[in-house]
Short mmCIF file of C-alpha atoms in Angstrom, two decimals:
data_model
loop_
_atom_site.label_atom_id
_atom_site.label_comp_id
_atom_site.label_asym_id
_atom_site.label_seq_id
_atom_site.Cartn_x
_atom_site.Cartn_y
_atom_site.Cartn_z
CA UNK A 1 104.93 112.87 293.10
CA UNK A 2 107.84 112.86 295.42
CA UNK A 3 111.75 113.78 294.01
CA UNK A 4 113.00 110.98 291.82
CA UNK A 5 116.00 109.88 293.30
CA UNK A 6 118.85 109.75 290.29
CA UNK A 7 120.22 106.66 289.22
CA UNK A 8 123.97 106.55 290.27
CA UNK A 9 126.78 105.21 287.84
CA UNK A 10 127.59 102.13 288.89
CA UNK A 11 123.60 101.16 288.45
CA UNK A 12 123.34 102.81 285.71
CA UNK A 13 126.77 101.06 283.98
CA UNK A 14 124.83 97.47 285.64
CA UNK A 15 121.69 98.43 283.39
CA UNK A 16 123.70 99.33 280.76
CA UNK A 17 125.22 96.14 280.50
CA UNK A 18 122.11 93.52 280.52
CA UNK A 19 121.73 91.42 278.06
CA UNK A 20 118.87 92.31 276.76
CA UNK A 21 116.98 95.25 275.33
CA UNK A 22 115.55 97.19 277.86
CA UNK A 23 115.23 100.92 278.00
CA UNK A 24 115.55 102.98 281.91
CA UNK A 25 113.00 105.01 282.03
CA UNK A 26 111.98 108.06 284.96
CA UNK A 27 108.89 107.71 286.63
CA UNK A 28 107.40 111.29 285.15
CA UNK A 29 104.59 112.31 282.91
CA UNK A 30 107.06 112.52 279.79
CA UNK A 31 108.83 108.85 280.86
CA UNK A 32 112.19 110.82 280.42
CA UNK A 33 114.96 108.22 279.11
CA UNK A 34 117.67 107.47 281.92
CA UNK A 35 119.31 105.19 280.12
CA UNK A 36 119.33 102.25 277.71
CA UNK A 37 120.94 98.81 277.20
CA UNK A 38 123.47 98.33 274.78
CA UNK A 39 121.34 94.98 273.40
CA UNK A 40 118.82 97.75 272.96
CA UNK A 41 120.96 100.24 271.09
CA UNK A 42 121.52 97.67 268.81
CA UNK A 43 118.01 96.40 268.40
CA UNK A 44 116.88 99.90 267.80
CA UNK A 45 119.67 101.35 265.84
CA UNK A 46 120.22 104.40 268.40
CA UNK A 47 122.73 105.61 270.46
CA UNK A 48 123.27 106.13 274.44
CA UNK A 49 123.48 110.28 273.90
CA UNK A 50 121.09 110.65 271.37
CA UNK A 51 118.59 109.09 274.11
CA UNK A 52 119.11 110.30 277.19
CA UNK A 53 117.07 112.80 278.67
CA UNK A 54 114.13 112.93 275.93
CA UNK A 55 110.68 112.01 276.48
CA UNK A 56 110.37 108.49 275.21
CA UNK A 57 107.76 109.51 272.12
CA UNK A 58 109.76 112.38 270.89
CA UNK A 59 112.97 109.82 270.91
CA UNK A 60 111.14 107.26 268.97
CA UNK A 61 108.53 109.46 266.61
CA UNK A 62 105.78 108.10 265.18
CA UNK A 63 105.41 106.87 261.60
CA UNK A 64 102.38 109.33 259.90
CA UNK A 65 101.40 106.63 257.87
CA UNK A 66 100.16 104.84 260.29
CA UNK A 67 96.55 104.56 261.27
CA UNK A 68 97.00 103.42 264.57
CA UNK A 69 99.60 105.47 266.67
CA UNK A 70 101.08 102.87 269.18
CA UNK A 71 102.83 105.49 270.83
CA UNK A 72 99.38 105.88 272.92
CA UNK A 73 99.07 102.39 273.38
CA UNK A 74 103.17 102.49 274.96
CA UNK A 75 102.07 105.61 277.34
CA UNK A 76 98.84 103.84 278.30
CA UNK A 77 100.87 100.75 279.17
CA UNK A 78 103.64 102.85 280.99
CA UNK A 79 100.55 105.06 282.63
CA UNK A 80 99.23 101.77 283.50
CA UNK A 81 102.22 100.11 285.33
CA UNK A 82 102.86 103.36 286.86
CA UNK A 83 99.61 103.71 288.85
CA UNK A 84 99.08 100.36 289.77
CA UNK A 85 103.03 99.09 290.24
CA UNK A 86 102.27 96.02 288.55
CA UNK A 87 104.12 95.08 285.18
CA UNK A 88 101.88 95.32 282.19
CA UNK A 89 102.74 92.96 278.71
CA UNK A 90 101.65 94.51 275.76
CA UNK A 91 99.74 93.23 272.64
CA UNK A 92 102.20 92.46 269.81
CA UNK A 93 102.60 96.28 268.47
CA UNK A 94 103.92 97.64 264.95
CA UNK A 95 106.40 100.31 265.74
CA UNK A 96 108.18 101.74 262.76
CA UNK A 97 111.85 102.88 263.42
CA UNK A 98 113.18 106.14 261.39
CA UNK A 99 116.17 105.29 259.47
CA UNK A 100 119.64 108.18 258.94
CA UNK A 101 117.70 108.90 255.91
CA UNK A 102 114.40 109.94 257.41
CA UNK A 103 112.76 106.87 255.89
CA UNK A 104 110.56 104.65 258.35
CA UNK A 105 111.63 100.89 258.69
CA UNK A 106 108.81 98.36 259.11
CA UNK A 107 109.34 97.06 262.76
CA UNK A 108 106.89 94.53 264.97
CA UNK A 109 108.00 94.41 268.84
CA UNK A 110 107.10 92.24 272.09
CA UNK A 111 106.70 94.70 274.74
CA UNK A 112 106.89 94.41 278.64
CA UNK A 113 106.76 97.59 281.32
CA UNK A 114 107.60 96.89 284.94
CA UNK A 115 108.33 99.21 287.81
CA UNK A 116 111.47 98.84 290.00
CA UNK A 117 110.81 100.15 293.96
CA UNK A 118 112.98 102.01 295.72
CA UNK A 119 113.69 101.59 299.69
CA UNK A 120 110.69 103.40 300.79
CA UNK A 121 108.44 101.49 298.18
CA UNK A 122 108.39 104.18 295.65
CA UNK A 123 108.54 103.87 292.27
CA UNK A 124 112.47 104.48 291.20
CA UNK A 125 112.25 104.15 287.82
CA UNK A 126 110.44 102.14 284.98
CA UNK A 127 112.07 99.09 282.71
CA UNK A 128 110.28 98.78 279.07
CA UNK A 129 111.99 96.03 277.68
CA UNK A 130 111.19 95.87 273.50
CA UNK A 131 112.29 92.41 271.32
CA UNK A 132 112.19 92.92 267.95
CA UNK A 133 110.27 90.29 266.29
CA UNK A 134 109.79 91.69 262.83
CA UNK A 135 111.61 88.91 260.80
CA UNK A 136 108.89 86.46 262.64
CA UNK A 137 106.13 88.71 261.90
CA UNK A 138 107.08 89.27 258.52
CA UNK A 139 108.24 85.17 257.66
CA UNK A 140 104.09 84.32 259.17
CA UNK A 141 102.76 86.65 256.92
CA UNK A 142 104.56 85.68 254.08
CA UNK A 143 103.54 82.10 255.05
CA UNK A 144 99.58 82.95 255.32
CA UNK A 145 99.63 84.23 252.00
CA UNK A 146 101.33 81.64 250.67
CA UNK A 147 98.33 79.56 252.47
CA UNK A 148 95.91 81.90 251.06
CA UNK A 149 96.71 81.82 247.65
CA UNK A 150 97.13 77.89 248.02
CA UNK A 151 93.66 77.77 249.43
CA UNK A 152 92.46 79.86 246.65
CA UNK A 153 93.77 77.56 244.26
CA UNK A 154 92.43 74.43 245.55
CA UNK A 155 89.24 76.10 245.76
CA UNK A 156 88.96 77.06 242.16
CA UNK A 157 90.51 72.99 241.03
CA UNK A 158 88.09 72.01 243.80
CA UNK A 159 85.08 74.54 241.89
CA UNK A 160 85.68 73.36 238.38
CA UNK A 161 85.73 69.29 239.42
CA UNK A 162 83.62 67.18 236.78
CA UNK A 163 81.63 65.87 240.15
CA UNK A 164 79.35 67.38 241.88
CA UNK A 165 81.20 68.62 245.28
CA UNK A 166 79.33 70.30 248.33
CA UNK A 167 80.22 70.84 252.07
CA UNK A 168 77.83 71.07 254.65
CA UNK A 169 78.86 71.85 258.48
CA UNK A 170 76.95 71.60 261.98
CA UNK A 171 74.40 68.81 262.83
CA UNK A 172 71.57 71.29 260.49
CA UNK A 173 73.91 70.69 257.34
CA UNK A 174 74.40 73.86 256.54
CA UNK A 175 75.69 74.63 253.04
CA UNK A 176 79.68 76.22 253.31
CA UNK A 177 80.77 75.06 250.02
CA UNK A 178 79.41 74.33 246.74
CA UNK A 179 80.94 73.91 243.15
CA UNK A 180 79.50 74.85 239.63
CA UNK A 181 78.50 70.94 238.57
CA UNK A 182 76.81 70.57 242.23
CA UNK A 183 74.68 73.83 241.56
CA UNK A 184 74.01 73.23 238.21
CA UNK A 185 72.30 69.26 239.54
CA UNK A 186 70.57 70.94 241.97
CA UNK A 187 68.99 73.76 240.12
CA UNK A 188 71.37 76.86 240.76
CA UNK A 189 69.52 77.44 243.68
CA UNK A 190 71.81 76.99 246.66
CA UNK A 191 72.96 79.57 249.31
CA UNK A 192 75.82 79.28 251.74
CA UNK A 193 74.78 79.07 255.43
CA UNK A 194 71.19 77.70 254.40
CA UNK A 195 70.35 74.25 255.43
CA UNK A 196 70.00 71.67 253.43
CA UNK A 197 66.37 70.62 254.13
CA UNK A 198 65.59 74.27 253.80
CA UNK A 199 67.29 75.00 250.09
CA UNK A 200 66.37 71.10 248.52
CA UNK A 201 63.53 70.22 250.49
CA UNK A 202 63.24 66.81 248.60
CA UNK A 203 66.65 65.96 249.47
CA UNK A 204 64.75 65.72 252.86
CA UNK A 205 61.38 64.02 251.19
CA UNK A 206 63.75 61.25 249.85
CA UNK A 207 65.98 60.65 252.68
CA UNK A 208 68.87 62.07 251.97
CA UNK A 209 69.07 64.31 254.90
CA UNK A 210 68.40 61.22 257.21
CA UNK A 211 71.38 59.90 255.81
CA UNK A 212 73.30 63.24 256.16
CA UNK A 213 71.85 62.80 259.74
CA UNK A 214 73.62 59.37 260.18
CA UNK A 215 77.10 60.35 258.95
CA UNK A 216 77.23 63.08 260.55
CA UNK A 217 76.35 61.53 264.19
CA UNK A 218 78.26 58.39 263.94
CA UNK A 219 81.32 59.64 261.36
CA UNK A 220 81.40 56.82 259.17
CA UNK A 221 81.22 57.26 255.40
CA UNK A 222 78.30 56.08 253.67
CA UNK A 223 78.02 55.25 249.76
CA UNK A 224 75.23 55.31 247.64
CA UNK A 225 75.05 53.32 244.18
CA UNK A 226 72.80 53.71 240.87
CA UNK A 227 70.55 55.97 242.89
CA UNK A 228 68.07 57.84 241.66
CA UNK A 229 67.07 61.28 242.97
CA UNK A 230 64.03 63.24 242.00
CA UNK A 231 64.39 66.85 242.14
CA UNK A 232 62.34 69.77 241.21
CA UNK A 233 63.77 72.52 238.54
CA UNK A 234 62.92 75.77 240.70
CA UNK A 235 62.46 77.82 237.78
CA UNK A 236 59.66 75.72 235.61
CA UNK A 237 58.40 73.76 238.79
CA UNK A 238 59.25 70.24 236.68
CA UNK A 239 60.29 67.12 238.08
CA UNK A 240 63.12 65.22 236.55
CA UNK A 241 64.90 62.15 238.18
CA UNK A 242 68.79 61.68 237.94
CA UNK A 243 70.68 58.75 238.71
CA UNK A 244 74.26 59.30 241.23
CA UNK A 245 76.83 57.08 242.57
CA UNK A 246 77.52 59.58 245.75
CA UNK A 247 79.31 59.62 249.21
CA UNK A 248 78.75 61.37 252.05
CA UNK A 249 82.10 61.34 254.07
CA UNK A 250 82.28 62.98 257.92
CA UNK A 251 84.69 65.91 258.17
CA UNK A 252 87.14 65.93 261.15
CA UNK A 253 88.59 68.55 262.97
CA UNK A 254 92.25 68.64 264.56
CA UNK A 255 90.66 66.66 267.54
CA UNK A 256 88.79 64.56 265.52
CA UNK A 257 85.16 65.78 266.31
CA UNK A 258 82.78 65.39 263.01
CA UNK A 259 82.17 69.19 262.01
CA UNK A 260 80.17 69.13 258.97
CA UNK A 261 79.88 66.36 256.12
CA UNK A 262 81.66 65.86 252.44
CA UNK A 263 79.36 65.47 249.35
CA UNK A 264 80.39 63.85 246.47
CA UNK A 265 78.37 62.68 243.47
CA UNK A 266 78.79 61.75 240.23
CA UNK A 267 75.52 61.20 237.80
CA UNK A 268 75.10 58.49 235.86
CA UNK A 269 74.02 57.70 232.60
CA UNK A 270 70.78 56.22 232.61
CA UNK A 271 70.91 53.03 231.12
CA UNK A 272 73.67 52.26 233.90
CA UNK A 273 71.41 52.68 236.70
CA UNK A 274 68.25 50.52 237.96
CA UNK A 275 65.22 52.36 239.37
CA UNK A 276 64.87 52.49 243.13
CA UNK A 277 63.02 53.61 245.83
CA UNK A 278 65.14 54.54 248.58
CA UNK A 279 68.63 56.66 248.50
CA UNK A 280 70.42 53.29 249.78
CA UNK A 281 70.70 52.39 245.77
CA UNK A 282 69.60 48.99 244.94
CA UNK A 283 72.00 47.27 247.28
CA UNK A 284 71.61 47.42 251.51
CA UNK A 285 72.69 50.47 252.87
CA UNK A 286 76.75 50.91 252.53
CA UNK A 287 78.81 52.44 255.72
CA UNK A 288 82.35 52.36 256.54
#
């Protein structure tokens, strides 16, 4: 590697001054610190002389707690941009900062690494430039679990509904949600990911599926009223009939493409239903 050329004070006081937080580094195996931003002092809690000169890992140590040391991932990065002289962006990366009282502060950073050329086209001297982004980081994760324990609790109202619920996704209705009243009509005998034809085969015998079929191509909501279902009890082999008002309602996604197909049923008493012998209930088939 030929001599690298020093940095003289006026660029150095330039560099100092940016705006932003970027941190001078030399083109060597250790990435010596030249110099640093002020906008980086800040973000990183350091000072110009406590920098200067040190290998860039053994300025910024490592957190031990941490699984994954992304003070490998920085070197490959600055490695990277120093073989090829192309700048390198790195994956969002968790880089803990050690506090005056040798504590480690949680810290998430965007990084970039470019190189800077000198006259002759040699590599002067690296830039790593470092945001911090941890009070993003942190406000999205407290956000997703927020999400995730909303989820959760629609799930369990959702489980414990006095209807029978199920959610089946993908043009072979595959099962991806069930609740305890739609198990306990069916016969406790439902899987997620199986298909519907393949876990009730007489919702298949009886139509049902063809149905599924139809809502499922065409997205509009179909209703069935007073209609009775045969189904077999998987443990005894008997037959018993019920009688359901039930929709089957398309699901959308964010671009409005059917994904899968809402179940909902209700069984009826039944001296308020009327024998029938298709799933359409005694009226014509019902679509909206």
């Amino acid at each position: 590697m030929p001599p690298i050329i020093p940095l003289s004070p006026p660029a150095l006081r330039a560099l100092e001054s940016l705006p932003d937080p970027y941190l001078i580094l030399a083109p060597d195996a250790a990435f010596t610190i030249l110099t640093a931003s002020t906008a980086y002092l800040l973000a990183t809690n350091s000072t110009r002389a406590a920098l200067q000169g040190k290998p860039v890992l053994e300025a910024f140590p490592q957190a031990p707690y941490l699984v994954v040391t992304n003070g490998d991932n920085l070197l490959a990065s600055l490695q990277q941009v120093l073989h090829t002289g192309q700048p390198h962006t790195m994956p969002l990366q968790r880089y803990d900062l050690l506090a005056a009282d040798g504590t480690f502060v949680e810290k998430y950073w965007e990084m970039v690494n470019w190189p800077v050329f000198d006259e002759q086209g040699r590599i002067h001297y690296l830039v790593h430039k470092s945001v911090d982004v941890t009070a993003q980081v942190l406000a999205n994760a407290q956000a997703e679990d927020l999400l995730e324990v909303r989820d959760r609790h629609l799930m369990q109202l959702l489980y414990q509904v006095p209807a029978a619920l199920a959610t089946v996704t993908g043009p072979e209705h595959r099962y991806s949600f069930v609740n305890a009243r739609y198990q306990a009509l069916i016969g406790n005998r439902i899987a997620l990911g199986r298909c519907v034809a393949d876990a009730v085969p007489e919702l298949e015998n009886q139509g049902f599926v063809e149905l599924l079929d139809s809502v499922y191509q065409t997205g509009k909501t179909y209703y069935g009223r007073e209609t009775h279902l045969t189904l077999r009890d998987p443990t005894t082999e008997a037959l018993r009939t019920v009688s359901l008002d039930f929709t089957y309602q398309a699901l959308l996604d964010r671009q409005g493409v059917v994904t899968g197909v809402l179940v909902f049923a209700i069984e009826l008493p039944e001296s308020h239903t009327k024998p029938t012998a298709k799933p359409t209930g005694e009226n014509e088939p019902m679509y909206e």
